[in-house]
Amino acid sequence: MKSVVIIGGGIVGLSTAYYLHKEGFEVTVIDKGDITSGASFVNAGYITPSHIIPLASPGMIAKGIKMMFNAASPFYMKPRLDTDFLKWSWYFHKSSTPAKVEKAIPAIKEINLMSRELFTDIKNSGDLGNFQLERKGLLMLYKTEAAYLHEKQVAERVAFEGLEVSDLNKSDLHKLEPHVNIDAEGAIHYECDGHTTPTEIMPKLLAYLKGEGVVIKTNEEVVDIKSSGDRIIEVITNKDNYQPDEVVLAAGSWSANLAKKLHLKLPLQGGKGYCINRERNTGISIPAILMESKIAVTPMNEFTRFAGTMEFSGNNDIIRKERVMAIVNGVHSFYPEIEIDVAEIENVKTGLRPVSPDGLPYIGKSIKIKNLTIGTGHAMMGWSLGPATGKLISELLTGNKTFMSIAAFSPNRVF
């Protein structure tokens, strides 16, 4: 039986453990925290085949520069003299071309659709018991014609790709969401999308893995990775040493620093997001993105989550009050009757999404280190793509044919 150490206990790490265990591997997951917080817990819970356009798209750098000096803006890049950040920014700029976006679309669509199917398979298996998994779609709510016309272009491409999408006016919107007052001119409805409650699934997945004999090491940090020739021979933590046959690097935003220990370049930046949960009834029944405010809204199991912002300010968990209030104000702008109180604001949570320069994940085996497989860099699609990434990594390690071509996701790609 082959032994595998998975570094990182987020949705990608645990999904990988799930599929590798099914294939008969001896699996150990190591996480520097207690697997109760971070991006896998504070995300919007979306399953989004509609998100076919990568973050690195034409115009994003210009937007970033424009918003750079406004710490309350939805997309914020903190100016700093950091070599890794400056290199990443240059690679991001080089990746933001129509040709590269066009090339990325089919791969993003395919892996999203597969992941949506795998979420359903996991639920139907009964392994995790019951959990929220709904297919009500995603509403892109807009106030201005400019926002509508921008999203209309995306919607046309989504429809061209064979995914379900419709155009809603104010009246249509009211029929779909009769129990909440929405101040919007209309919406694009991506009917192909689904949603979940991450804080429900993550503990259930963790409990299932523990019950199946998967070793979970929490509050244990990998401090070094030793290699000899083209193989990892030892993973060293602050508590123990491991000599696995295979290593999976799925440490989210911290993956780049760990890759450096093997003299590997893995351009990656942590994109901080925030979320506010409201446990009082909101009347919202369908997930939405408030376009002008760039806020995600999700009716989760027993609460509504308001999530947003993409903040590049380094790997830290500092909460910036102005960014939290931007979410509060954005929500009130679209849902004028929904108030977020002081206690809810003070209970804000944050997490770091690992963002590659081209907005595509890193999924694949290292060409330099033969027993290293990488799964990170999913940006805003980490939750959506967790199961598919885990399945792909299990196929790579078993030597089976992957369910799709993963050339676009190669961790060895050059920017």
Short mmCIF file of C-alpha atoms in Angstrom, two decimals, residues 50 52-53 139-142 144-161 163-169 172 186-191 291-292:
data_model
loop_
_atom_site.label_atom_id
_atom_site.label_comp_id
_atom_site.label_asym_id
_atom_site.label_seq_id
_atom_site.Cartn_x
_atom_site.Cartn_y
_atom_site.Cartn_z
CA SER A 50 -20.84 29.74 -15.28
CA ILE A 52 -15.71 30.34 -17.37
CA ILE A 53 -13.70 33.58 -17.52
CA LEU A 139 -28.35 35.70 -10.08
CA MET A 140 -26.04 38.43 -11.37
CA LEU A 141 -27.94 41.46 -10.06
CA TYR A 142 -27.26 44.80 -11.73
CA THR A 144 -26.64 50.03 -14.27
CA GLU A 145 -26.78 49.42 -18.00
CA ALA A 146 -22.97 49.22 -18.11
CA ALA A 147 -22.96 46.30 -15.66
CA TYR A 148 -25.76 44.60 -17.58
CA LEU A 149 -24.04 44.94 -20.95
CA HIS A 150 -20.77 43.60 -19.51
CA GLU A 151 -22.48 40.53 -18.03
CA LYS A 152 -24.63 40.05 -21.13
CA GLN A 153 -21.45 39.37 -23.10
CA VAL A 154 -20.37 36.73 -20.59
CA ALA A 155 -23.88 35.23 -20.60
CA GLU A 156 -23.84 34.92 -24.37
CA ARG A 157 -20.55 33.03 -24.19
CA VAL A 158 -21.87 30.82 -21.38
CA ALA A 159 -24.94 30.00 -23.51
CA PHE A 160 -22.67 29.31 -26.51
CA GLU A 161 -20.84 26.77 -24.32
CA LEU A 163 -24.83 26.07 -20.24
CA GLU A 164 -28.24 27.23 -19.02
CA VAL A 165 -28.66 30.99 -18.66
CA SER A 166 -31.59 33.44 -18.86
CA ASP A 167 -32.17 37.19 -18.83
CA LEU A 168 -34.51 38.52 -16.14
CA ASN A 169 -36.23 41.88 -15.86
CA ASP A 172 -39.12 38.21 -13.45
CA GLY A 186 -32.73 42.97 -13.40
CA ALA A 187 -30.44 39.99 -13.44
CA ILE A 188 -28.65 37.44 -15.55
CA HIS A 189 -29.64 34.05 -14.14
CA TYR A 190 -27.03 31.31 -14.52
CA GLU A 191 -29.32 28.33 -13.99
CA MET A 291 -22.45 43.27 -9.63
CA GLU A 292 -21.57 46.87 -8.90
#
